[in-house]
Short mmCIF file of C-alpha atoms and ligand atoms in Angstrom, two decimals:
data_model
loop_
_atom_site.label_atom_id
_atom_site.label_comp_id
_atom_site.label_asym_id
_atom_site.label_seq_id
_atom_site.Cartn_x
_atom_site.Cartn_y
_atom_site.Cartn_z
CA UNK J 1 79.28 42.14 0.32
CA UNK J 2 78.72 42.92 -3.53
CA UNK J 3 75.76 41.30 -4.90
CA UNK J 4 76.30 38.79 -7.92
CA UNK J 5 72.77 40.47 -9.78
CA UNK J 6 70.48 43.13 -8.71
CA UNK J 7 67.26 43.06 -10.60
CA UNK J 8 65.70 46.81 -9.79
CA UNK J 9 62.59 48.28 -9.97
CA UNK J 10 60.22 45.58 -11.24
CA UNK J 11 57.19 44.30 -9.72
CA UNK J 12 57.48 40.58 -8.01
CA UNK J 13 54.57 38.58 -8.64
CA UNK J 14 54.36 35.26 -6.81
CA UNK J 15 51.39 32.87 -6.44
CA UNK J 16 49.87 35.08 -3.29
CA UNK J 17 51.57 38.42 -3.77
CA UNK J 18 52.43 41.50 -6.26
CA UNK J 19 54.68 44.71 -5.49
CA UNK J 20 57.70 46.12 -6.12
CA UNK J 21 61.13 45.77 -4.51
CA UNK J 22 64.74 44.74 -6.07
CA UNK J 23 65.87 41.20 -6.01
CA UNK J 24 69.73 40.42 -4.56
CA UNK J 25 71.31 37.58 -6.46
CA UNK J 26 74.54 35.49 -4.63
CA UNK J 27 75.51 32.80 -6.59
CA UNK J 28 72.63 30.31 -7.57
CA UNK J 29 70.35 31.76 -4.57
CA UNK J 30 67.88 35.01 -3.95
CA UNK J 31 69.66 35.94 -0.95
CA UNK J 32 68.15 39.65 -0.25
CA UNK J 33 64.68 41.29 -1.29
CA UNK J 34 63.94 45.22 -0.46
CA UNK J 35 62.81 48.09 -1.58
CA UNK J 36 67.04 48.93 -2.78
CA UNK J 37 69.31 46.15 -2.64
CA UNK J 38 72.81 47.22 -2.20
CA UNK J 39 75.83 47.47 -5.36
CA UNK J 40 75.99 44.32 -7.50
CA UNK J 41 78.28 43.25 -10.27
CA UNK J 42 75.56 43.65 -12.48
CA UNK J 43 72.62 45.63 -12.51
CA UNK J 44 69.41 44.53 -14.55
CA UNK J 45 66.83 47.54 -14.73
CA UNK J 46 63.46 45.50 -14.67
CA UNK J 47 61.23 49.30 -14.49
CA UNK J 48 57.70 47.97 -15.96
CA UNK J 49 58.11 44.64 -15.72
CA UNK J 50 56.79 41.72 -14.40
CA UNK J 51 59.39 39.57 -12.40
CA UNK J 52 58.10 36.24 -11.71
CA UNK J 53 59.24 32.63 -10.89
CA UNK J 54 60.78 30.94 -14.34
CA UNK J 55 58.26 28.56 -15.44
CA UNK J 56 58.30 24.99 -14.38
CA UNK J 57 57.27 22.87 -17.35
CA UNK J 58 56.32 19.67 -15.77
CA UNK J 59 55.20 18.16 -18.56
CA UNK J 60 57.49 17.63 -21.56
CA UNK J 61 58.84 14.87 -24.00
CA UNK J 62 62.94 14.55 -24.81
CA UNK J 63 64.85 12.31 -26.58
CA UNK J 64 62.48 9.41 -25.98
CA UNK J 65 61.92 6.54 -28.60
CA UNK J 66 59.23 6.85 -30.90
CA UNK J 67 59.13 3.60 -32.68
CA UNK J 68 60.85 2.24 -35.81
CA UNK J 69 61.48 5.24 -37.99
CA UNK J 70 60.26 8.00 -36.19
CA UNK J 71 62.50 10.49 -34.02
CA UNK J 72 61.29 12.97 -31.65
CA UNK J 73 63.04 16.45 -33.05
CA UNK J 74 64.65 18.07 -30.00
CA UNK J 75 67.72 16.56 -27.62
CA UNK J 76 68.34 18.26 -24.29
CA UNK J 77 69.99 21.10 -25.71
CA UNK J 78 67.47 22.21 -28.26
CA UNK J 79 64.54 21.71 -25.37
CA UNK J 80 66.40 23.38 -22.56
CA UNK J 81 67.31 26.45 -24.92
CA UNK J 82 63.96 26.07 -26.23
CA UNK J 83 62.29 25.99 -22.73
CA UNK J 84 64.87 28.60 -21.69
CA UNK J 85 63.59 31.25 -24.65
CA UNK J 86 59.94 30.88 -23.22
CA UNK J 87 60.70 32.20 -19.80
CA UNK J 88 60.96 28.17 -18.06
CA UNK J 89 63.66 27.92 -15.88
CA UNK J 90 62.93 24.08 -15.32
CA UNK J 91 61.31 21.27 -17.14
CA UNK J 92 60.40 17.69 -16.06
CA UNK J 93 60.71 15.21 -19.02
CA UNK J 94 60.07 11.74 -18.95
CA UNK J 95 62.57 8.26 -19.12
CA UNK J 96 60.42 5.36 -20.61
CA UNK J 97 61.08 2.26 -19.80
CA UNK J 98 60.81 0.02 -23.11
CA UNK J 99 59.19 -3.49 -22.52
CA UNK J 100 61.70 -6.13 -21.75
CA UNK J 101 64.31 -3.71 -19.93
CA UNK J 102 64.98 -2.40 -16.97
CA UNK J 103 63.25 1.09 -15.59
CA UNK J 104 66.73 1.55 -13.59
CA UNK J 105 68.91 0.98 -16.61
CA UNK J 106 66.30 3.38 -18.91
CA UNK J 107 66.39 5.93 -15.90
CA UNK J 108 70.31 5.82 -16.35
CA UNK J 109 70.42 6.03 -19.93
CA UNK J 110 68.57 8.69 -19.81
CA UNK J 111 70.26 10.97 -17.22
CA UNK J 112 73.45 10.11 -19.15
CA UNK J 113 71.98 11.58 -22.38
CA UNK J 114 70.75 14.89 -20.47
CA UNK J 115 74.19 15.27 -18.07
CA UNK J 116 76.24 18.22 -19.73
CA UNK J 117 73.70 19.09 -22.31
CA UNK J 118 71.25 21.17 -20.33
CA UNK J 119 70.30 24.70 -20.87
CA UNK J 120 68.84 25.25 -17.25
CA UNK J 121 67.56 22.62 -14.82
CA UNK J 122 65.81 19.03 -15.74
CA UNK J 123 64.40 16.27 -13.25
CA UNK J 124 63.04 12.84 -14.68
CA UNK J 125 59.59 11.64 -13.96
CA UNK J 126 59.59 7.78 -15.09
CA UNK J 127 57.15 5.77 -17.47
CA UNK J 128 56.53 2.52 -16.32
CA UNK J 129 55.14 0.20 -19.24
CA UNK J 130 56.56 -3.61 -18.12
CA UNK J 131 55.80 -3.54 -14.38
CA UNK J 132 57.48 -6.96 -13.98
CA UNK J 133 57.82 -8.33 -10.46
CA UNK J 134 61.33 -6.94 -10.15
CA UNK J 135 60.10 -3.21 -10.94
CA UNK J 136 57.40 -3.48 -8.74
CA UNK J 137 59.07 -5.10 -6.07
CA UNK J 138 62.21 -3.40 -6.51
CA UNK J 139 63.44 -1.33 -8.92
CA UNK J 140 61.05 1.49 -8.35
CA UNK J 141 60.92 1.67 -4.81
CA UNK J 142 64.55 1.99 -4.90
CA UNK J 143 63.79 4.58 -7.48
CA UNK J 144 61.64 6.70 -5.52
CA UNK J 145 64.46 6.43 -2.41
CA UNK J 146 66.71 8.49 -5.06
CA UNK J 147 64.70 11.25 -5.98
CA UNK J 148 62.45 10.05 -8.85
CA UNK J 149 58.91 10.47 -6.85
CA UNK J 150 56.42 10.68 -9.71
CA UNK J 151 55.95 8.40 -12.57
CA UNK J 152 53.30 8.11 -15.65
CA UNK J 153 51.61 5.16 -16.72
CA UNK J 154 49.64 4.71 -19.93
CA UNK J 155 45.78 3.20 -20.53
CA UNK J 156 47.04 2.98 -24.61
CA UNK J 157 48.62 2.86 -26.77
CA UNK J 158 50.15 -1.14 -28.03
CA UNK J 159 53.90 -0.55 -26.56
CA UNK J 160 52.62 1.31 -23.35
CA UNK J 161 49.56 0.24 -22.22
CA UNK J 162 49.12 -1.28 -19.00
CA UNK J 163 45.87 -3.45 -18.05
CA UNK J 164 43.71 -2.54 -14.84
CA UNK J 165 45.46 -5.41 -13.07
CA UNK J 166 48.84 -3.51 -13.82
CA UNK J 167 47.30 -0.74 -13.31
CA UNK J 168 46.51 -1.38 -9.78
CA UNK J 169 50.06 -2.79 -9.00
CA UNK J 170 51.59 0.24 -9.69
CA UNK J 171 49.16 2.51 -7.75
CA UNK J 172 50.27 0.16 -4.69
CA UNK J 173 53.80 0.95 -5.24
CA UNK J 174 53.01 4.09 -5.20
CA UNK J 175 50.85 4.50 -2.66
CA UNK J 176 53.00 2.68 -0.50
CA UNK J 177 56.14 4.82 -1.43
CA UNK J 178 54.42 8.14 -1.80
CA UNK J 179 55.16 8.59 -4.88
CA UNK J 180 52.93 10.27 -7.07
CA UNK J 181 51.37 8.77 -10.05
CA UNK J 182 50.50 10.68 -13.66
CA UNK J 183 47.89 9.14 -15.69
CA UNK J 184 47.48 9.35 -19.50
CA UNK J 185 43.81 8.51 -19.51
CA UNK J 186 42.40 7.17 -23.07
CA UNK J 187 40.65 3.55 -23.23
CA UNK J 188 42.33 1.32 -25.52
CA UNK J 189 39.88 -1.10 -26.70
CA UNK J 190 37.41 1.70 -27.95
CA UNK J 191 40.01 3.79 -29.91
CA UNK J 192 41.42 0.25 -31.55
CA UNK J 193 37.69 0.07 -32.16
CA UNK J 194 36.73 3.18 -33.81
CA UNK J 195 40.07 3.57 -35.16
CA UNK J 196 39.19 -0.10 -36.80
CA UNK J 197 35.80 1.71 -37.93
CA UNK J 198 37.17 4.46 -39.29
CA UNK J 199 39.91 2.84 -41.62
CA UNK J 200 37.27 0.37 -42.93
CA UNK J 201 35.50 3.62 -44.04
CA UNK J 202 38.25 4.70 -45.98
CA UNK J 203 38.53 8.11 -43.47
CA UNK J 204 41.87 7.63 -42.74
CA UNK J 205 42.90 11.95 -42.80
CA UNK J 206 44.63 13.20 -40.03
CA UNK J 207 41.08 14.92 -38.75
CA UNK J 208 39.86 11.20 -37.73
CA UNK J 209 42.54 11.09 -35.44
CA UNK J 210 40.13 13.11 -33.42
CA UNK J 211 36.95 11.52 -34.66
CA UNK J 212 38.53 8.01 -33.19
CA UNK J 213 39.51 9.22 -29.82
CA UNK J 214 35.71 11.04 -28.95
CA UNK J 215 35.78 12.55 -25.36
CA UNK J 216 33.90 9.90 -23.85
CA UNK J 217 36.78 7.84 -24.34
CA UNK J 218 38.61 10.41 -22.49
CA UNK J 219 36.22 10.33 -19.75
CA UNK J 220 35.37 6.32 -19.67
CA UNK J 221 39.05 6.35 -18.68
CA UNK J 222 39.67 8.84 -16.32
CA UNK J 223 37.18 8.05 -14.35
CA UNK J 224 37.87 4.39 -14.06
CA UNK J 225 41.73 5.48 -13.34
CA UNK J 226 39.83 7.62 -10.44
CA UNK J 227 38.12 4.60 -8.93
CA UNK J 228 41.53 2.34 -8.80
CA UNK J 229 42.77 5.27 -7.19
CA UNK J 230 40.15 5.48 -4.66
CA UNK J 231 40.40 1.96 -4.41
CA UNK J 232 44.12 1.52 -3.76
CA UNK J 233 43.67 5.03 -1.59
CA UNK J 234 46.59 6.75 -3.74
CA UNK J 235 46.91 10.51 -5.34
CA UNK J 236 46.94 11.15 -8.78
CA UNK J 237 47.52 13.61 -11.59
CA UNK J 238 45.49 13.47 -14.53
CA UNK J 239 47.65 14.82 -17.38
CA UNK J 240 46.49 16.65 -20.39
CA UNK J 241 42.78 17.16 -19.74
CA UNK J 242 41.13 18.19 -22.86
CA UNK J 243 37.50 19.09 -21.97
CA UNK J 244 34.73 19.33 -20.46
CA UNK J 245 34.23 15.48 -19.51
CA UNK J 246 37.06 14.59 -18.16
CA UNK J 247 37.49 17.91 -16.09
CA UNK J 248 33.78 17.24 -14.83
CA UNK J 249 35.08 13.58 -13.34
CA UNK J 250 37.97 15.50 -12.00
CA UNK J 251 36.02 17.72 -9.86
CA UNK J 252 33.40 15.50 -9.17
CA UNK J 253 36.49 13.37 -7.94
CA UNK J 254 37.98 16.25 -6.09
CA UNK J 255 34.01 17.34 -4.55
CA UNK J 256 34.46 13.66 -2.76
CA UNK J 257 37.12 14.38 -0.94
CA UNK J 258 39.62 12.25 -3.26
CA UNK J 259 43.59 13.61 -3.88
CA UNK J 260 42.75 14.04 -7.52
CA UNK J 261 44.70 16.65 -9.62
CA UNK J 262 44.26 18.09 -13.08
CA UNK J 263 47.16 19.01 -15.73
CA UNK J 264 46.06 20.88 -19.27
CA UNK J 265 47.71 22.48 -21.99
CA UNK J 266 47.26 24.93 -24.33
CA UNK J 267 46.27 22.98 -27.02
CA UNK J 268 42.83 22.46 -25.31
CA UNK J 269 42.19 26.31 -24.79
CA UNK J 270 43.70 27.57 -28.26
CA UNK J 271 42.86 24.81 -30.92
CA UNK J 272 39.86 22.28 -31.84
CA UNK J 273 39.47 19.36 -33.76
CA UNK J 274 39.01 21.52 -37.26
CA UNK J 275 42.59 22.51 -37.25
CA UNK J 276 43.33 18.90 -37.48
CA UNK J 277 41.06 19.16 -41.37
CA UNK J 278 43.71 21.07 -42.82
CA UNK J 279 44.60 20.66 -46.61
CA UNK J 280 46.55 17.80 -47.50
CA UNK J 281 48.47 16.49 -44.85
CA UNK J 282 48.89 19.79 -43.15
CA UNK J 283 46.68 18.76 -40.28
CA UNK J 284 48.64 16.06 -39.30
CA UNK J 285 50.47 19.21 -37.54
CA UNK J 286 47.78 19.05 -34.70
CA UNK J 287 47.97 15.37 -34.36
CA UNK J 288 47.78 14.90 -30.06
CA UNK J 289 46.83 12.58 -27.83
CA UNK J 290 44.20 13.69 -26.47
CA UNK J 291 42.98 15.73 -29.45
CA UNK J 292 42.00 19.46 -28.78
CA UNK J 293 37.81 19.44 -29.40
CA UNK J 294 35.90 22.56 -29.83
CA UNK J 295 35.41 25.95 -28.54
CA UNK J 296 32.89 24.60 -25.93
CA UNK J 297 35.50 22.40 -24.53
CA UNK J 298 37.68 25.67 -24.57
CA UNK J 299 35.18 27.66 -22.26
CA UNK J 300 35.08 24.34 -19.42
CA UNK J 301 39.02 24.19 -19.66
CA UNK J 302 38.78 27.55 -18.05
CA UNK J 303 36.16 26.73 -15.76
CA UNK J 304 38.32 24.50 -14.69
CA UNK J 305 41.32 26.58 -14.44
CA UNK J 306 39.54 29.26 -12.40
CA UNK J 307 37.79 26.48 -10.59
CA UNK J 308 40.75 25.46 -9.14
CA UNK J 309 39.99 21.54 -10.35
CA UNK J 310 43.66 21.85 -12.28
CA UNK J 311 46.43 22.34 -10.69
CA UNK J 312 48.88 22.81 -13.16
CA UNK J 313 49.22 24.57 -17.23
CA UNK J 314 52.11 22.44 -18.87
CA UNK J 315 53.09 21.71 -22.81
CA UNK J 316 53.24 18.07 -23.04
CA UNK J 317 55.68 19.33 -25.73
CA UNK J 318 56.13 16.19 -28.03
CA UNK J 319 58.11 17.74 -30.92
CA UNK J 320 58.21 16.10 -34.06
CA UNK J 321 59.47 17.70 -37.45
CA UNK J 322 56.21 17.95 -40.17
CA UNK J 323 58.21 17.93 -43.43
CA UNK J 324 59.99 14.61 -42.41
CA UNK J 325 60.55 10.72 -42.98
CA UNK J 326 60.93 10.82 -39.51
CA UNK J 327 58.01 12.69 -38.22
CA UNK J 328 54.85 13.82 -39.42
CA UNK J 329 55.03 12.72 -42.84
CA UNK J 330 56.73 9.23 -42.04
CA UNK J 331 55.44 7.17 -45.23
CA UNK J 332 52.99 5.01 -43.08
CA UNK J 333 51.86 8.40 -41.80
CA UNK J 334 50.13 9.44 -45.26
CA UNK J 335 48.15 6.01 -45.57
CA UNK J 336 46.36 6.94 -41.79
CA UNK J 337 46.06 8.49 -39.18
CA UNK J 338 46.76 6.11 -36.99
CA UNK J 339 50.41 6.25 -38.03
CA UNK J 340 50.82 9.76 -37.35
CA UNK J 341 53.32 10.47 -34.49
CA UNK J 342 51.13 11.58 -31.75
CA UNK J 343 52.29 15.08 -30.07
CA UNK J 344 52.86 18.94 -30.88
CA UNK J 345 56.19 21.12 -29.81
CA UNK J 346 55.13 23.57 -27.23
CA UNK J 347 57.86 24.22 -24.66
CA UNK J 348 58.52 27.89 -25.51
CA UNK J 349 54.84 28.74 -26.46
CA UNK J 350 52.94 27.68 -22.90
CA UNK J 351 53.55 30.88 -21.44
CA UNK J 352 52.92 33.18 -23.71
CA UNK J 353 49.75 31.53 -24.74
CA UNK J 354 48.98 31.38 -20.76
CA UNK J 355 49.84 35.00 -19.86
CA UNK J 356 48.12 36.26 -23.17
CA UNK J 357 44.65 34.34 -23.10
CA UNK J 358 44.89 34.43 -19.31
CA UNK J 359 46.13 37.63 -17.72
CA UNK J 360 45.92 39.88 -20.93
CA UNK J 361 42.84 38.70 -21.41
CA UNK J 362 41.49 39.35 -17.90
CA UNK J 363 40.38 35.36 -17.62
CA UNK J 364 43.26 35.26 -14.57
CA UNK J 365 45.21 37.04 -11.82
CA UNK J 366 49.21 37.44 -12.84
CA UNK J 367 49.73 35.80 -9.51
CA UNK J 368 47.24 32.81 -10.67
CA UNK J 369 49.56 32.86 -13.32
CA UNK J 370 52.68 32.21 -11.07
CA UNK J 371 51.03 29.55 -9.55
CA UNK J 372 49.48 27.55 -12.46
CA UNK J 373 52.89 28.16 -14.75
CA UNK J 374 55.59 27.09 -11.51
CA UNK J 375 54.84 27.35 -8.33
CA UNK J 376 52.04 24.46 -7.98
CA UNK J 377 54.74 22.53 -10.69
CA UNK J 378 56.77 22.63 -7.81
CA UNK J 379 54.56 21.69 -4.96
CA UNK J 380 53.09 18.64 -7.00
CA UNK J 381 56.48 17.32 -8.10
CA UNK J 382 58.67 17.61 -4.95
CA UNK J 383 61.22 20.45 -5.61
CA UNK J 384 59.49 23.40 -3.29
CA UNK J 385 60.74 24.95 -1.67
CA UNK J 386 64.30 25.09 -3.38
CA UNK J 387 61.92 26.20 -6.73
CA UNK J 388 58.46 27.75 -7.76
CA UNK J 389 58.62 31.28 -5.85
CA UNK J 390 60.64 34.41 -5.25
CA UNK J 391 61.91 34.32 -1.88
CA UNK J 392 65.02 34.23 -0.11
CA UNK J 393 66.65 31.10 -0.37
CA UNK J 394 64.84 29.92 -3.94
CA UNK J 395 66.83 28.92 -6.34
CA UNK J 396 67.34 32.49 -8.83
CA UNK J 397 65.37 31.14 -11.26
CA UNK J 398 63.85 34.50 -12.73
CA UNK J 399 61.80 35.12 -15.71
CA UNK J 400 61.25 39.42 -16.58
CA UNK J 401 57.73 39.56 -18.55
CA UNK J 402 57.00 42.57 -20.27
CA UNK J 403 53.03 42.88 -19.70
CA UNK J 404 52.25 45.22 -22.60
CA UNK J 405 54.73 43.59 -25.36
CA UNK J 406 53.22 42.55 -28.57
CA UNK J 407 54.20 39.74 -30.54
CA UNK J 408 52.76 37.20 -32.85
CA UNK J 409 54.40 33.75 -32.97
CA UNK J 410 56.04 32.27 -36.02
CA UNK J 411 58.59 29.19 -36.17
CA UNK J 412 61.53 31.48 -37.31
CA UNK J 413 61.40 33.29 -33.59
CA UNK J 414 61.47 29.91 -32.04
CA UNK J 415 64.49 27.33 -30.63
CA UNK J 416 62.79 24.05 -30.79
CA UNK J 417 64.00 21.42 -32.97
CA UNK J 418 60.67 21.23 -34.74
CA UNK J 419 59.95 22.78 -38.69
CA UNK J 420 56.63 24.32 -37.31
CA UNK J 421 54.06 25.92 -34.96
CA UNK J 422 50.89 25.12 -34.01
CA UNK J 423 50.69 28.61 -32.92
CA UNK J 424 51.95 30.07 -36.34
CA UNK J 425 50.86 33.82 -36.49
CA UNK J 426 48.90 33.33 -33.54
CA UNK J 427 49.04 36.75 -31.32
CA UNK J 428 50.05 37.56 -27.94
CA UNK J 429 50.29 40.45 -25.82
CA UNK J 430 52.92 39.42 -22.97
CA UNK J 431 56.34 38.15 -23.61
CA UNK J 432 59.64 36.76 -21.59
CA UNK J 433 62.23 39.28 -21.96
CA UNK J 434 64.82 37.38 -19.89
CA UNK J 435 65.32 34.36 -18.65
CA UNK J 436 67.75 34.04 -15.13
CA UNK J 437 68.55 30.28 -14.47
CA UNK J 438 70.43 29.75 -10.99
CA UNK J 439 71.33 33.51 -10.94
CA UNK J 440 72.87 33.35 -14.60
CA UNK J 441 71.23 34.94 -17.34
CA UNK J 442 70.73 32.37 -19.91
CA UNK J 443 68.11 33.81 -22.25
CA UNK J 444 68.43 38.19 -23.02
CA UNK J 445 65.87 39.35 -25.29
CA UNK J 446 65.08 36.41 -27.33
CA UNK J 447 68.75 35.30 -27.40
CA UNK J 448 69.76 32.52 -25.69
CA UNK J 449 73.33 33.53 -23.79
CA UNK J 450 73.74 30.76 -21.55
CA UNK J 451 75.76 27.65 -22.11
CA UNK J 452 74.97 23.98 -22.03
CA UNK J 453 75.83 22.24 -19.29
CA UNK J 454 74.47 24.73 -16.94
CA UNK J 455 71.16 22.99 -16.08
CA UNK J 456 71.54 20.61 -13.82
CA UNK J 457 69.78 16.77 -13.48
CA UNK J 458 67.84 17.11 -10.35
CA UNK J 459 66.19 14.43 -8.19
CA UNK J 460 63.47 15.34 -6.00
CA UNK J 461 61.65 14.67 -2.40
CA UNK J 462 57.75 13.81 -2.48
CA UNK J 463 55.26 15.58 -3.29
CA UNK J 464 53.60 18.31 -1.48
CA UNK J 465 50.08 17.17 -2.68
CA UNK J 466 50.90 13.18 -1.49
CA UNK J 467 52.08 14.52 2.03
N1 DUC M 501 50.81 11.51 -24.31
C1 DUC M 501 51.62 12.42 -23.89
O1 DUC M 501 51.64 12.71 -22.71
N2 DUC M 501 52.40 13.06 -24.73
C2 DUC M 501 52.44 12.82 -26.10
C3 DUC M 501 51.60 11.74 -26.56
C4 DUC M 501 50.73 11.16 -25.56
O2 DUC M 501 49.91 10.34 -25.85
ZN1 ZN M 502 49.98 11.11 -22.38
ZN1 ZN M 503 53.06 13.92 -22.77
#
């Protein structure tokens, strides 16, 4: 039977494994892998390149509310296209529950808003910030039944923040449902506190947004979210991990025996806390939660990448526009930093920032790569083996790197809804060349050729790391 695709001539690179043989594409599935595949309807000549898994971006932030005023700057379609143009072939956002509603009815709004409008594939993790006896008891068990087996809680933040009781209650549910829980691990009372400080002082600049959340903050709270874990006996992800601190409570975690993963980004091997002193407001650009630190922090990132104490390389892509009412420069914005909307686009810049300061670089294997960028994405979030590899039987969800290809990234090559880069004329060497989504090409040299509508909504079973 004619093959839908034949990819020829590239090397595969998967988490364990790196040599070259053709791909055979039928319909939405890798059905054949050998040295020549037979005749297909078309033929994509992949002759020095790498041909890996698409990215899984398990991390990222769509159409979610902000606050009064303030709108995050890309919908489904700009992130999936966005996502799409940077070699992912998936990406996991999040549907908040707001305080006083209900998770299922913010789950359904949600999927409603995505439905149609996706480039390639999507699947919800959940943020639980009003864990009411009806979620707890309810709603998100039921939840978890239907394919929604991770969800995020906050330790800030005034609209999200849970207390350790709350805390606690979810980690039950989730322990008891094996689901997996993501934890955003700042303390509350001490940034109020230095952010308090600070303002008093008059330094209100967009750099103290990084003098009022110090990492010791960072690692006060991960490691109490650590001992509730170890109390209730439940995994968990730490997400965004910006240094050496919290990475060292990680592992020391991990050294006891504890299921305790890492996620970081690549704010917190690329910038530091200076970036956030630029002139004017123009720092305000940087403005994350946590805040990247210093080159030192940099160096035990990677430690803890080649370590193995993370698991997984995401965005956290939280795309706001800079030269906005609505973003960056939202009037309370330029009276403080504390009114700076917290979060940086990132989607389509992960990998190249990975594969360059990583593989190009020498720091990683490309198959390390593979496994930090999709295939452990996968693994931790339920959707393995369908996703995450090259195999027959994955989903064809393809990305074509070319190893040696130079390129320096500026906002006008980019698809996100956002004015700006972080990354602007930062360079790379390694770039996605194509993007294949389900066995349809939806991204050709920087072009995105695929339609909305495409990407499906996904749920997903639990996670290989809980089971
Ligand atoms: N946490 C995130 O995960 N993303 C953006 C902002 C934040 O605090
Ligand atoms: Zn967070
Ligand atoms: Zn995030």
């Amino acid at each position: 039977m004619t093959l839908d695709l034949a990819i020829r001539g590239g090397t595969i690179v998967t988490a364990t494994d790196m040599y070259k043989a053709d791909i055979g594409i039928s319909g939405d599935k890798i059905t054949v892998i050998a040295d020549r595949v037979g005749a297909a309807t078309r033929e994509i000549d992949a002759s020095g390149l790498y041909v890996m898994p698409g990215g899984i971006d398990s991390h990222v932030h769509v159409a979610q509310p902000q606050g009064p005023g303030i709108m995050l700057a890309d919908d489904f379609a700009s992130a999936t296209a966005s996502a799409a143009a940077g070699g992912n072939t998936c990406i996991m956002p999040f549907a908040l529950q707001r305080r006083g509603t209900s998770l299922r009815q913010s789950v359904e709004d949600y999927r409603r808003t995505a439905e149609g409008e996706c480039h390639i594939d999507t699947s919800f993790h959940l943020i639980i910030s009003d864990p009411t006896p009806a979620v707890l008891g309810q709603e998100l068990p039921a939840l978890v039944k239907d394919g929604y087996t991770s969800f995020k809680v906050f330790m800030t933040y005034d609209d999200l923040v849970l207390n350790d009781r709350q805390l606690l209650e979810v980690f039950e549910v989730a322990r008891n449902e094996r689901a997996l829980v993501m934890v955003h691990c700042e303390g509350y009372d001490t940034i109020k506190f230095m952010t308090e400080r600070l303002e008093r002082a008059g330094k209100t600049e967009p750099y103290y947004h990084a003098v009022s959340r110090p990492e010791v903050i960072e690692r006060e709270a991960t490691h109490r979210a650590i001992s509730h874990a170890e109390l209730i006996d439940v995994p968990m992800m730490v997400v965004h991990v910006s240094g050496r601190e919290a990475m060292e409570q990680i592992r020391w975690a991990q050294q006891r025996g504890l299921k305790v993963f890492g996620e970081t980004c690549p704010q917190y091997i690329t910038l530091t806390a200076e970036d956030l002193k630029g002139l004017n407001m123009e720092g305000a650009k940087y403005v994350c939660s946590p805040p990247p630190r210093d080159t030192a922090s940099q160096a035990a990132i990677w430690e803890g990448i080649t370590q193995g104490v993370f698991q997984t390389f995401s965005s956290d892509h939280c795309p706001f526009r800079y030269d906005a009412t609505d973003g960056k420069l939202n009037e309370k914005g330029r009276t403080s930093f504390r009114w700076v909307p917290n979060g940086i686009p990132g989607v389509e810049t992960r990998l190249p920032i990975l594969f360059s300061e990583g593989v190009s670089k020498g720091r990683i294997t490309p198959q390390k790569f593979v496994e930090l960028s999709a295939t452990n994405h996968a693994k931790m979030y339920g959707l393995y083996p369908r996703k995450g590899s090259i195999g027959i039987g994955f989903d064809a969800d393809i990305a074509l790197w070319d190893p040696n290809r130079k390129e320096t990234i500026r906002q006008d090559i980019l698809h996100h809804g956002s004015d700006y880069t972080p990354w602007e004329g930062f360079e790379v060497t390694g770039w996605p060349v194509m993007t294949i989504a389900r066995g349809t090409v939806v991204m050709d040299d920087g072009k995105i050729v695929g339609s909305k509508g495409h990407g499906q909504v996904l749920s997903r079973h639990e996670s290989d790391y809980v089971a």
